[in-house]
Coordinates of C-alpha atoms in Angstrom, one line a residue:
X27 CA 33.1 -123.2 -25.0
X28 CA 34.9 -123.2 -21.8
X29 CA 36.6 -120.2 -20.4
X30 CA 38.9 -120.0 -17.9
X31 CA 40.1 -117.1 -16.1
X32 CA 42.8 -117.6 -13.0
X33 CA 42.6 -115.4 -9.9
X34 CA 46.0 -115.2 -7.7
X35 CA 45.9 -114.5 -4.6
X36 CA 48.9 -112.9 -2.5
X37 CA 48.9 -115.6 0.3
X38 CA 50.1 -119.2 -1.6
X39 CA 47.5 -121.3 0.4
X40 CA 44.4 -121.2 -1.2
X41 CA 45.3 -121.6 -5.3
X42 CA 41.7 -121.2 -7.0
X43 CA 41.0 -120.9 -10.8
X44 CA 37.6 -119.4 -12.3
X45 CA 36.2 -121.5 -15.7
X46 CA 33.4 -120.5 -17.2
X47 CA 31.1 -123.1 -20.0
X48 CA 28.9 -121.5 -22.0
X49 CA 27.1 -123.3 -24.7
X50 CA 26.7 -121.1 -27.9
X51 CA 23.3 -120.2 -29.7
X52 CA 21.6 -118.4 -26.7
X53 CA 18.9 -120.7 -26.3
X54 CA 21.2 -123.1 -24.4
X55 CA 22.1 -122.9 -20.6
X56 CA 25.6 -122.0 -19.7
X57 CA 27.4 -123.0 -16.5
X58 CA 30.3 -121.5 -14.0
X59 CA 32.8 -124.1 -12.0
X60 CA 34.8 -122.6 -9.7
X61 CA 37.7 -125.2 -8.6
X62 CA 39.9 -124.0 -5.4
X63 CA 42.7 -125.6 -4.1
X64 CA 42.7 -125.8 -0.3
X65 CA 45.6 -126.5 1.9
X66 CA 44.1 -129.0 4.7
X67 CA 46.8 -130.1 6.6
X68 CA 50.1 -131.2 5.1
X69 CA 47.9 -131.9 1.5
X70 CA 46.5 -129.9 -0.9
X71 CA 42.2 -130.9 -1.3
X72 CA 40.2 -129.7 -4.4
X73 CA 37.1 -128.2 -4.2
X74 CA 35.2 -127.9 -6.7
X75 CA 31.9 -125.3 -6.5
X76 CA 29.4 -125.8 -10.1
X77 CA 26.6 -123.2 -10.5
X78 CA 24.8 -123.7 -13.6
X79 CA 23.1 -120.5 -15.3
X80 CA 19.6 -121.2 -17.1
X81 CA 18.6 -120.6 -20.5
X82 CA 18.7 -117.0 -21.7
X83 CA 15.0 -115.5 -22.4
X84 CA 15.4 -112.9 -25.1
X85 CA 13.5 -110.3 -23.9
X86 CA 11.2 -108.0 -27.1
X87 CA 12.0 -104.6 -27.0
X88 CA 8.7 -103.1 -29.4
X89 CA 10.8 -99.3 -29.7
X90 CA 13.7 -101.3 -31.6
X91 CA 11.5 -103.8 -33.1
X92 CA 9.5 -101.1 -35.1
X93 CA 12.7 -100.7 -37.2
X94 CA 13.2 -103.9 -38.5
X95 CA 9.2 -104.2 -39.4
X96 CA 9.3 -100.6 -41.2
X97 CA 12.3 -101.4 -43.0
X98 CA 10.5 -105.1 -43.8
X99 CA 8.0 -103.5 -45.0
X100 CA 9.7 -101.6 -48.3
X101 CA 12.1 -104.4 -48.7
X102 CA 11.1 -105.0 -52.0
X103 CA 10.9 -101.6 -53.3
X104 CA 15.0 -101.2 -52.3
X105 CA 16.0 -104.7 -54.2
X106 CA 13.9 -103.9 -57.0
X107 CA 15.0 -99.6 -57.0
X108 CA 19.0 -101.2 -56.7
X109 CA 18.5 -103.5 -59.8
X110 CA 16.8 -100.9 -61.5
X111 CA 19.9 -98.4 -60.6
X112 CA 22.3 -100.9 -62.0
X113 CA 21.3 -100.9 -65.2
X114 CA 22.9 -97.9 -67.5
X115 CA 19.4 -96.9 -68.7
X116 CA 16.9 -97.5 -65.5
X117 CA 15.0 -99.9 -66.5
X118 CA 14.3 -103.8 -66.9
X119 CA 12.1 -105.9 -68.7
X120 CA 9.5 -108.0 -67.0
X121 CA 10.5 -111.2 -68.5
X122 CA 14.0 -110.8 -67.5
X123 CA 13.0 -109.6 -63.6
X124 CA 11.1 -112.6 -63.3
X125 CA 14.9 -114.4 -63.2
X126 CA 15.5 -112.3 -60.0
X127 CA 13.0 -113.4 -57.5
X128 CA 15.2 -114.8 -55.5
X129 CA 17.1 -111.6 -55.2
X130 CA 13.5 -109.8 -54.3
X131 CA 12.7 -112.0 -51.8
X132 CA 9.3 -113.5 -53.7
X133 CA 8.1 -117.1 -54.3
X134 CA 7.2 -118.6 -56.9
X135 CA 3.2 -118.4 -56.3
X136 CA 3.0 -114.7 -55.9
X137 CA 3.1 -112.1 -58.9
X138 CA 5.9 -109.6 -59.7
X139 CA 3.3 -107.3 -61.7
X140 CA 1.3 -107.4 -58.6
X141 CA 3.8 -106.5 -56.3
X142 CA 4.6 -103.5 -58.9
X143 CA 1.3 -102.5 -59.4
X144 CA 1.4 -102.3 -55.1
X145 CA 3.8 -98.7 -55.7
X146 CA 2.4 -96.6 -58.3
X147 CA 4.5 -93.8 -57.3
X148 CA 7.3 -95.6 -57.1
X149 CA 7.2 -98.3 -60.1
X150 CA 5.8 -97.5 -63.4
X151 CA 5.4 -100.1 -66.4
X152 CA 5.6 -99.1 -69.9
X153 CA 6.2 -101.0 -73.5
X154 CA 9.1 -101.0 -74.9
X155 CA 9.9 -102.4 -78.5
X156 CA 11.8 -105.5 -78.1
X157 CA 14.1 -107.4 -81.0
X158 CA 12.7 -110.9 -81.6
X159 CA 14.7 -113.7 -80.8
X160 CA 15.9 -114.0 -84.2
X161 CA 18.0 -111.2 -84.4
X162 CA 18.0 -110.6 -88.5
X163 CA 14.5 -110.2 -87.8
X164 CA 13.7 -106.4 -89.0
X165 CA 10.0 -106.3 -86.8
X166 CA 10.0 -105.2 -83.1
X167 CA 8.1 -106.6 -80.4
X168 CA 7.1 -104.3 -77.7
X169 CA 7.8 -105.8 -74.1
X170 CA 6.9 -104.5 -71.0
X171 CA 9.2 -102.9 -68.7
X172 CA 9.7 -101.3 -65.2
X173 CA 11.3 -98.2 -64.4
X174 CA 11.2 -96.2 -61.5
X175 CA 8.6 -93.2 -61.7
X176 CA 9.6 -89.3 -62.0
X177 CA 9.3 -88.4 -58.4
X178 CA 11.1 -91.4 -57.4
X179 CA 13.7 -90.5 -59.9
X180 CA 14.4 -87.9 -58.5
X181 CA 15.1 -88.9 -55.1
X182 CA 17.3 -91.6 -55.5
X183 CA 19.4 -88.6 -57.7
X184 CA 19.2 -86.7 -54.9
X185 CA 20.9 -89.6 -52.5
X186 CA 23.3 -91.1 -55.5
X187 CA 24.2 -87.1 -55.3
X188 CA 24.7 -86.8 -51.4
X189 CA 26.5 -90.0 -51.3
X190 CA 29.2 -88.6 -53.8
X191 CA 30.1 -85.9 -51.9
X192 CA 30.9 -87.8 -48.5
X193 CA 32.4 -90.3 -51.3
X194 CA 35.4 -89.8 -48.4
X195 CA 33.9 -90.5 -45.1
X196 CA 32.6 -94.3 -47.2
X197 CA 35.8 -94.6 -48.1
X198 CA 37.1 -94.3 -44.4
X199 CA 34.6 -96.8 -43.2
X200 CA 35.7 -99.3 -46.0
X201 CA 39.3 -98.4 -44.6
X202 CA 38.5 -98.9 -40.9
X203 CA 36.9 -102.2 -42.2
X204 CA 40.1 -103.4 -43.8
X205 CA 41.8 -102.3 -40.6
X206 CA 39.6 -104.9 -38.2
X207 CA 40.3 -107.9 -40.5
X208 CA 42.6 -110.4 -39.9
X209 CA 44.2 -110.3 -43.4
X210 CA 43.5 -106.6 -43.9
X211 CA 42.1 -108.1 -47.2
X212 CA 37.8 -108.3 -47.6
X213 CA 35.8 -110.2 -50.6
X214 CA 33.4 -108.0 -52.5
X215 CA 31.4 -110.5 -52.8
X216 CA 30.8 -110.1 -49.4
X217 CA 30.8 -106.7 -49.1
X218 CA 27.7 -106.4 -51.7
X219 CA 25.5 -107.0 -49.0
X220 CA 26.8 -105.3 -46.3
X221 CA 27.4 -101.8 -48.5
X222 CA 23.7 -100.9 -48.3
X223 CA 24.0 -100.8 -44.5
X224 CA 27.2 -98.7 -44.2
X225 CA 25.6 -96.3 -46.7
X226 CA 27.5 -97.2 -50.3
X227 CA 26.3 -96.6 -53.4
X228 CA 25.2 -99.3 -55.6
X229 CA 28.5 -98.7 -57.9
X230 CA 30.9 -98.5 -55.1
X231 CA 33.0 -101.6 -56.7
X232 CA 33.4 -99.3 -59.6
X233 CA 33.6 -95.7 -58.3
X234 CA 34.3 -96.0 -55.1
X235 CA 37.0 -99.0 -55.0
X236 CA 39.2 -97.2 -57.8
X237 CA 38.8 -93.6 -57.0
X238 CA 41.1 -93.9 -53.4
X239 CA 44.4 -95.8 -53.9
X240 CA 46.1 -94.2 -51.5
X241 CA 43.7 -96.2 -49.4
X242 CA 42.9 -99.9 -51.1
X243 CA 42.6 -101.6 -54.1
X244 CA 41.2 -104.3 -55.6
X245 CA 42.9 -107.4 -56.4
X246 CA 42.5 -110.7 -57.5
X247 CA 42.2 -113.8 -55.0
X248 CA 41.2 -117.6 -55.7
X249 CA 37.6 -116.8 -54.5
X250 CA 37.0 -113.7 -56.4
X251 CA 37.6 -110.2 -56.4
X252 CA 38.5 -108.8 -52.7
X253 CA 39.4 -105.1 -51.5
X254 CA 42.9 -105.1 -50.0
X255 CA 44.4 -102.4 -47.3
X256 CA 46.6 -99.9 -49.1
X257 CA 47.9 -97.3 -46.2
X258 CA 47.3 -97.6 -42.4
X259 CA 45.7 -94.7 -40.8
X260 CA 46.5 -94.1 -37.0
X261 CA 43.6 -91.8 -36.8
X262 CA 41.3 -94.6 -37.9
X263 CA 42.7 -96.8 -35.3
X264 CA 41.1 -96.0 -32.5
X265 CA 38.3 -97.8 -30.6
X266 CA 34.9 -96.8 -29.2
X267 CA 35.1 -95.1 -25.7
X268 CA 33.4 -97.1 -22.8
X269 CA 29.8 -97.1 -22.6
X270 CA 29.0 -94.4 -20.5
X271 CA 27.8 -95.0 -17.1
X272 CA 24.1 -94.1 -16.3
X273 CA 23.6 -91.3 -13.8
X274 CA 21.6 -93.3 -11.2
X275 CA 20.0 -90.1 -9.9
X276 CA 20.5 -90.4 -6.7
X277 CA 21.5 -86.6 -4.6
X278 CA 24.2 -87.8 -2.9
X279 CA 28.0 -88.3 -4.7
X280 CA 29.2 -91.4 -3.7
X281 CA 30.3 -94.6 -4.5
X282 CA 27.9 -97.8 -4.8
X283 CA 28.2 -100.0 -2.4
X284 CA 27.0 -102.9 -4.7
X285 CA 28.3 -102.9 -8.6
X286 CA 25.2 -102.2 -10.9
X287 CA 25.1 -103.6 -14.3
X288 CA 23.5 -101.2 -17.2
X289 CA 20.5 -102.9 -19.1
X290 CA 17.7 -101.4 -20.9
X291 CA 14.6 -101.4 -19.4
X292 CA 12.5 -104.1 -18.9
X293 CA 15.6 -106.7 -18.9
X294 CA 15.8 -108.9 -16.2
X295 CA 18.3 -111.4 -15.3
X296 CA 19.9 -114.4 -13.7
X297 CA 22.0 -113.4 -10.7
X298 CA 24.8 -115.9 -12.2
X299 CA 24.5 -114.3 -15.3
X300 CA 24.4 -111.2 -14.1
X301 CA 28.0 -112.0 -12.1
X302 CA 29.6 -113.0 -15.0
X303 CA 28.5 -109.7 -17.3
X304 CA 30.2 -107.6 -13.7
X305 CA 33.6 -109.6 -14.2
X306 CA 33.5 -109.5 -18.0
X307 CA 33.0 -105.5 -17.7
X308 CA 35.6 -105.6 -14.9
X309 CA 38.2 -106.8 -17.7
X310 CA 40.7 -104.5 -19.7
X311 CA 39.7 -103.2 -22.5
X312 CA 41.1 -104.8 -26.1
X313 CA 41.3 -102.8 -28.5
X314 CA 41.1 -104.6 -31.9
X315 CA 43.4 -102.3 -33.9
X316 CA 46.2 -103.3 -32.3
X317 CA 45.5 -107.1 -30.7
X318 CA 44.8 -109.1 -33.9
X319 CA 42.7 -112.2 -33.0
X320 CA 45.7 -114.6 -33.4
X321 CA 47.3 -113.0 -30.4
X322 CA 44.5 -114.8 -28.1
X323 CA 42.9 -118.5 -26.7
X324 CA 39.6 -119.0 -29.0
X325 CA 38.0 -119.7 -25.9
X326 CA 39.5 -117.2 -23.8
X327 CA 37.9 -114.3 -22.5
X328 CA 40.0 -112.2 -23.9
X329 CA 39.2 -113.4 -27.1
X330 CA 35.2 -112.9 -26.5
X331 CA 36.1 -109.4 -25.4
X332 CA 37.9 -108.6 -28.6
X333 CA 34.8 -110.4 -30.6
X334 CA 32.4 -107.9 -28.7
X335 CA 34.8 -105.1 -29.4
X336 CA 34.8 -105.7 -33.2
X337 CA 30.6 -106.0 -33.1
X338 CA 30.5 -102.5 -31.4
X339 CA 32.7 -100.8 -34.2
X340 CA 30.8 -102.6 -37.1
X341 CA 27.6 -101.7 -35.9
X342 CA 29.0 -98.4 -35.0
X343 CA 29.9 -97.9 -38.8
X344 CA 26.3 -98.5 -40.1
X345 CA 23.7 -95.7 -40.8
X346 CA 21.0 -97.2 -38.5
X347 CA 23.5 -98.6 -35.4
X348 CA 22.2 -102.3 -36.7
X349 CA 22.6 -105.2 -39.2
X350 CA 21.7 -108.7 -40.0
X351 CA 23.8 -111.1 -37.8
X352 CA 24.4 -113.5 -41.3
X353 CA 26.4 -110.4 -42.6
X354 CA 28.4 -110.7 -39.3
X355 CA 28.3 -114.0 -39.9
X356 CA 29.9 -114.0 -43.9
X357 CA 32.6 -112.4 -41.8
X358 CA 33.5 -114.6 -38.9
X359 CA 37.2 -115.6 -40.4
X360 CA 37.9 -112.2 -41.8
X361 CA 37.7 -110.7 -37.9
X362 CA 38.2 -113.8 -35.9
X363 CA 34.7 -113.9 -34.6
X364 CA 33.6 -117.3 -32.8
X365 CA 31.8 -120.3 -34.4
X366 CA 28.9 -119.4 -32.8
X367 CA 28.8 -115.4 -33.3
X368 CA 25.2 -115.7 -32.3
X369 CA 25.0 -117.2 -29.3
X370 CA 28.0 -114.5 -28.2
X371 CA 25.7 -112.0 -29.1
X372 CA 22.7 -113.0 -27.4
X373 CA 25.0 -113.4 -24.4
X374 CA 25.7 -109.5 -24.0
X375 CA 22.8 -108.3 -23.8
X376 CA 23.9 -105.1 -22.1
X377 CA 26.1 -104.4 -25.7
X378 CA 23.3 -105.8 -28.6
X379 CA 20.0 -106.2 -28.7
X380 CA 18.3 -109.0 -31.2
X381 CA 15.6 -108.9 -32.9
X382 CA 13.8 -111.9 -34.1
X383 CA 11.6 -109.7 -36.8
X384 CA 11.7 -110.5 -40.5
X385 CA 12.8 -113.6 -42.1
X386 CA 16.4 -113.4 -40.7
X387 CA 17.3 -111.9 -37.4
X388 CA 19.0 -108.2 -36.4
X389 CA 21.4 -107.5 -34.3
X390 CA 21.2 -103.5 -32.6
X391 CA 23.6 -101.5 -30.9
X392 CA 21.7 -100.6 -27.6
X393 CA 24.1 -97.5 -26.7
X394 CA 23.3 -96.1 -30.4
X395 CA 19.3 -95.7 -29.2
X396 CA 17.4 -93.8 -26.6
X397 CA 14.8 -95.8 -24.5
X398 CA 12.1 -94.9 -26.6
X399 CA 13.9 -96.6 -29.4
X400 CA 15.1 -93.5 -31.4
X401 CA 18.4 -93.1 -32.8
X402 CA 20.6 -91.0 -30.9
X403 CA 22.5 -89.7 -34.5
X404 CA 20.7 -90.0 -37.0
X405 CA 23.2 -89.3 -40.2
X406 CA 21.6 -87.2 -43.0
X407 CA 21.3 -90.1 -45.7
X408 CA 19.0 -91.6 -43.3
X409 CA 16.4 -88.2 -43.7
X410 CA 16.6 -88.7 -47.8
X411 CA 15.8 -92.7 -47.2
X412 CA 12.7 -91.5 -46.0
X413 CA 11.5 -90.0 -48.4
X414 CA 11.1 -93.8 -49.7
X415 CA 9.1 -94.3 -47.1
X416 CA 6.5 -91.7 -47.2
X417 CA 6.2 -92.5 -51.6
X418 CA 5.7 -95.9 -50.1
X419 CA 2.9 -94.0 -47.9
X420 CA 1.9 -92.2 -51.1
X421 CA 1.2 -95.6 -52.7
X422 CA -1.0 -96.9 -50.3
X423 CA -3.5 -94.0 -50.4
X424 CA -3.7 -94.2 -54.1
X425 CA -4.2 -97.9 -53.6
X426 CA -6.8 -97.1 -51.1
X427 CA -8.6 -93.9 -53.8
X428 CA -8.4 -96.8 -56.6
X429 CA -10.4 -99.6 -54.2
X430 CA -13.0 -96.2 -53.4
X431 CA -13.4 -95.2 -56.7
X432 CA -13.8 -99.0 -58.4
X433 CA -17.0 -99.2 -55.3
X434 CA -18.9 -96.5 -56.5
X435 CA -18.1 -97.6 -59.2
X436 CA -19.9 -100.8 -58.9
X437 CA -22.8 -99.1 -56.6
X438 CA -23.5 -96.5 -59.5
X439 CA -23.8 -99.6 -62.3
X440 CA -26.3 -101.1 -59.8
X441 CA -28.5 -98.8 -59.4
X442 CA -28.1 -98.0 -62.8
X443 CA -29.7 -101.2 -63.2
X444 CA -32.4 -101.0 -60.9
X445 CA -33.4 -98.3 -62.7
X446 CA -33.7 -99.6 -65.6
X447 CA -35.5 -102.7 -64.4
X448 CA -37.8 -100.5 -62.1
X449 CA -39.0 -98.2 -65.5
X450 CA -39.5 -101.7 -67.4
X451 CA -41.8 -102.8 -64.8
X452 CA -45.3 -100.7 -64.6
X453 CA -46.8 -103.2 -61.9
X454 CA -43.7 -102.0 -59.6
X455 CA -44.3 -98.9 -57.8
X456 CA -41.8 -97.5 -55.1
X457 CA -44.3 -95.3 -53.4
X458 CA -47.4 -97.3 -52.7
X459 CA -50.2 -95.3 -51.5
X460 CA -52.6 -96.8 -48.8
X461 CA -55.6 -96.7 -51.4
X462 CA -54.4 -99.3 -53.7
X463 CA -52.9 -101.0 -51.2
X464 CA -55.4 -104.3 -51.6
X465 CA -54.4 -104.6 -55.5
X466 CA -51.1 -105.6 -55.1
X467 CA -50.5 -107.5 -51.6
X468 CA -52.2 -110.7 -51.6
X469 CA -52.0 -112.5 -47.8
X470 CA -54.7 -115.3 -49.5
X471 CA -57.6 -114.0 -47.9
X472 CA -58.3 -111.7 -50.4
X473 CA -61.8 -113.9 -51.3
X474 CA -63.2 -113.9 -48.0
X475 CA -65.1 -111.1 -48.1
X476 CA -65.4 -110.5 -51.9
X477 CA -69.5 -111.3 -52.2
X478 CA -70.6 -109.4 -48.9
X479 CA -72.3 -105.8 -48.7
X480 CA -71.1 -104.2 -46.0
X481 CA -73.0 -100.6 -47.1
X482 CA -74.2 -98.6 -44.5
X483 CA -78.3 -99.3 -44.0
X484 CA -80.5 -96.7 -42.0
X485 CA -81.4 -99.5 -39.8
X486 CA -79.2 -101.2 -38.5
X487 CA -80.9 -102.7 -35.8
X488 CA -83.6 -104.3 -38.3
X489 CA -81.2 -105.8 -40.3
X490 CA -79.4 -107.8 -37.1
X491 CA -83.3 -108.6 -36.6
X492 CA -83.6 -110.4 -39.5
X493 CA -80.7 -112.2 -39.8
X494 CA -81.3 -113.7 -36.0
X495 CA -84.8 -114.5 -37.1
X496 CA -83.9 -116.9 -39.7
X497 CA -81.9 -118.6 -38.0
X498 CA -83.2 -121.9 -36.6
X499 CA -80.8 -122.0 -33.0
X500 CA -81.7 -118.5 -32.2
X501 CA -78.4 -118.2 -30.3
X502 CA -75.6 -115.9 -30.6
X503 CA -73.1 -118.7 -30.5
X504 CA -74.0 -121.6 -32.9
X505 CA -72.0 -124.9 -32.8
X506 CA -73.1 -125.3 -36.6
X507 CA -72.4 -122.8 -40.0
X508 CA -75.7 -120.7 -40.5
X509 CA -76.8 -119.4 -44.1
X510 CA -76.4 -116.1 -44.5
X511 CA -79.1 -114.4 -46.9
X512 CA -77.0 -112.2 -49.5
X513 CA -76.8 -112.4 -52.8
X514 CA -77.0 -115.5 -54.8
X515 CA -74.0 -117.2 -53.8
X516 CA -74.0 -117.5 -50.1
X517 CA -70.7 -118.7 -48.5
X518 CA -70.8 -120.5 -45.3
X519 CA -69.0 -119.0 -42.3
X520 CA -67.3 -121.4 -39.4
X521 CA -68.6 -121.0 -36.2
X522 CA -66.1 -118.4 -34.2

C-alpha cells in the first residue's frame, strides 16, 4: 500500500513529495521515501531519501488481555444459554445439540454432556417424553434435554427485561450503523454476530427490526435478508471528539518543544514509526458521516484516516469498547475498510490495542480503558452479565464439593474394608505389646538359642569354671567349635 502525501512549499525551488509503503498484516516492515526535487543549476536533480521502518512487535498488555481470557472462559455457556433462549419453550434435546457443535465451539472428541455437567447452576438435564420416529406410533420415548436452571432463569429474564426498555438506545446504535455504511443498507446475516457485542437481544431480527420504522426496515436482497436506513438523524451524525491529550504533569504551562505521541505504557517504538503516527495525528480530521469512502484514494491517507475513524465509532458502540477483528472484517465493503483491516489496525497502535488471546484475535479501544485495564464506562447490561460469571464461579465450587465428597467417599469405603479384613484376621493385632513381641516377628534367628538355659545359677563363677575345664584348648579364644554341655542336643557354636 503506498501512500503519498505532497508537501508545498512557498518558494518554487525545491518541489518535494512525501510517499509512504506500508505492507499490510502488521508483521511486515513498512518503508518511507521521501523524493525532493532540487534545482542545481539551470536543471532540476531528484533526490530521492528511503528509510525503511522494521517490523511492528505487538506489545501484550496483561490488564486488557484478562478480558478476552474471562470472557473465553464462559464462551460456551453464552452459545449454549442463546440457543437455549431461541427456542419458544427453553429447552433442547441432546440429540438435536449434538448438530450444533460447531456453533459451540467443541470438536468432535470432547463430550457435550460433559461440558453440561461442568455448570450445574447454570445447565440442568432432565427427560422429556419424545414421539418415536414413526409418528402414528401412540408410545413416548423419553429423551433427554437441557434447559437452563431456575437461578439462571431468572437472570437472563432480568437482562431480556433491561434490554427491552433501552429497546431505543439499540435501536440508535443499529441506526448510527446504517449511517457509517456505504449503502446505508447491512445483512443480518452479518449482524447476528456482531448483535451480542452491541448489546441486542437474541430476537432483535424480530422485535427489534419491526418495532422502529421510522428508523429501518428489513428488506430483501440477493444475499439474504439486510436492514436498510429508513430516516437520517443529524443528531446521530456526529463523530467522536479527539482523544484527549494526556496532562504530562509538568508545573510549568507551556508549549512542548518536541511533539509527544500518546501510547500506553509499556509501548515502545521505532523513531520512523513514531514520525509517521505525528504526521498522521497532524492531519484533519474526517468525519465518516459526511465523507463516504468513495470520496477518497484507497491508498490515500485520507482514506486510512476515515478507516481509523469508522473503527473508533464501532468500537465505541460496543458494551465492552472491543470486538473480534473478523466481525470488522464481515464488514470491510459495507464501510470501505482496506483489504488488509488488520494490518491497519496493528499499525495504530496509539488508537487499538490487539489481543492475540482466544482462538481468534480482539481488537480494543485503548481511550475506552484506564491503565489498569478497567473500563472507563462500564454500561449497566454489563453488571447483570456478570452475574453469569459468578454462577459460572458457583459451578466450580460445586464441582470442587462433588470431587471432596466422592474422596471421602472412597477413604471411608477403605477403611471400611480394612476393618473388616483386620476383625477376620485374629493373628493381626494393631497394638502389639513388647511381651509377645518374639511370636509374631521372625528375623530367622529365632532357633539360635531355642535349647539353651540361660536361668540365673547362685554361682556363677563355678559354672564358667566348668565349662573352661572341659575344654581341651583352655583358651578364651578357640580357632575351632567347642561342645557345649547342655541338654541332650548340643549345638555347635562358630568361633567369634
Amino acid at each position: 500500500m503506498a501512500l503519498c502525501l505532497p508537501l508545498s512549499f512557498s518558494n518554487p525551488k525545491p518541489v518535494a513529495s512525501l510517499s509512504s509503503s506500508f505492507v499490510h498484516g502488521g508483521t511486515k516492515p513498512a518503508s518511507f521515501s521521501i523524493n525532493e526535487k532540487l534545482k542545481t543549476g539551470n536543471r532540476l536533480q531528484n533526490v530521492s531519501v528511503s528509510i525503511s521502518c522494521s517490523s511492528i512487535k505487538l506489545v501484550h498488555d496483561r490488564a486488557l488481555d484478562k478480558h478476552v481470557v474471562m470472557k473465553y472462559r464462559v464462551r460456551f455457556v453464552q452459545k449454549l444459554k442463546t440457543l437455549l433462549l431461541s427456542k419458544s419453550k427453553h429447552y433442547i434435546p441432546v440429540h438435536i445439540l449434538c448438530k450444533c457443535r460447531s456453533y459451540l465451539g467443541l470438536p468432535k472428541p470432547r463430550s457435550i454432556l460433559s461440558m453440561i455437567h461442568r455448570y450445574p447452576s447454570i445447565f440442568e438435564l432432565f427427560n422429556m417424553s419424545w414421539p418415536p420416529k414413526p409418528l402414528n406410533a401412540t408410545k413416548l420415548h423419553p429423551k433427554l434435554c437441557v434447559r437452563l436452571t431456575p437461578a439462571a432463569a431468572a437472570v437472563a429474564a432480568e437482562e431480556l427485561a433491561f434490554q427491552s426498555s433501552i429497546s431505543n438506545m439499540l435501536a440508535a446504535k443499529l441506526q448510527k450503523l446504517l449511517m457509517l455504511s456505504s449503502r446505508r443498507k447491512l445483512l443480518l446475516s452479518k449482524l447476528v454476530h456482531f448483535a451480542p457485542h452491541l448489546g441486542l437481544p437474541p430476537n432483535f431480527r424480530s422485535r427489534l427490526c419491526n418495532d422502529h420504522p421510522e428508523k429501518f426496515r428489513t428488506v430483501d436482497t440477493p444475499y439474504g435478508r439486510a436492514l436498510e436506513l429508513v430516516s437520517w438523524d443529524v443528531n446521530l451524525a456526529k463523530c467522536l471528539p479527539p482523544r484527549a491529550s494526556r496532562d504530562p504533569g509538568f508545573i510549568v504551562d507551556r508549549p512542548l518543544k518536541f511533539k509527544q505521541l500518546r501510547l500506553r505504557k509499556g509501548l515502545n517504538l521505532k523513531r520512523r514509526h513514531q514520525d509517521f503516527l505525528l504526521r498522521f495525528e497532524e492531519m484533519p480530521e474526517v468525519c465518516p458521516y459526511r465523507n463516504p469512502a468513495e470520496a477518497f484514494s484507497k491508498e490515500s491517507l485520507e482514506a486510512e484516516k476515515r478507516s481509523c475513524a469508522v473503527v473508533r465509532e464501532i468500537l465505541a458502540m460496543t458494551i465492552e469498547k472491543r470486538t473480534l477483528i473478523d466481525h470488522l472484517t464481515h464488514f470491510r465493503k459495507d464501510f470501505g475498510f482496506p483489504n488488509k483491516l488488520r494490518g491497519m489496525i496493528i499499525r495504530h497502535p496509539e488508537l487499538f490495542y490487539v489481543s492475540l488471546k482466544g482462538q481468534r484475535h480482539s481488537v480494543f479501544l485503548v481511550e475506552g480503558f484506564g491503565e489498569k485495564g478497567d473500563l472507563l464506562e462500564k454500561e449497566e447490561i454489563l453488571s447483570i452479565q456478570d452475574k453469569w460469571m459468578d454462577l459460572a464461579r458457583e459451578s466450580k465450587r460445586m464441582r470442587r464439593e462433588r470431587r471432596k465428597s466422592r474422596f471421602r467417599k472412597d477413604i471411608g469405603s477403605l477403611n471400611e474394608a480394612d476393618q473388616n479384613n483386620s476383625d477376620s484376621d485374629d493373628d493381626y493385632d494393631d497394638n502389639i505389646g513388647i511381651d509377645n513381641f518374639e511370636n509374631v516377628y521372625d528375623d530367622g534367628f529365632e532357633n539360635i538359642f531355642e535349647e539353651l538355659d540361660f536361668e540365673a545359677e547362685d554361682d556363677d563363677d563355678d559354672q564358667e569354671d566348668k565349662i573352661f575345664s572341659q575344654s581341651n584348648y583352655r583358651e578364651f579364644w578357640t580357632a575351632e567349635p567347642f561342645p557345649i554341655q547342655h541338654g541332650l542336643d548340643e549345638p555347635q557354636m562358630q568361633p567369634w
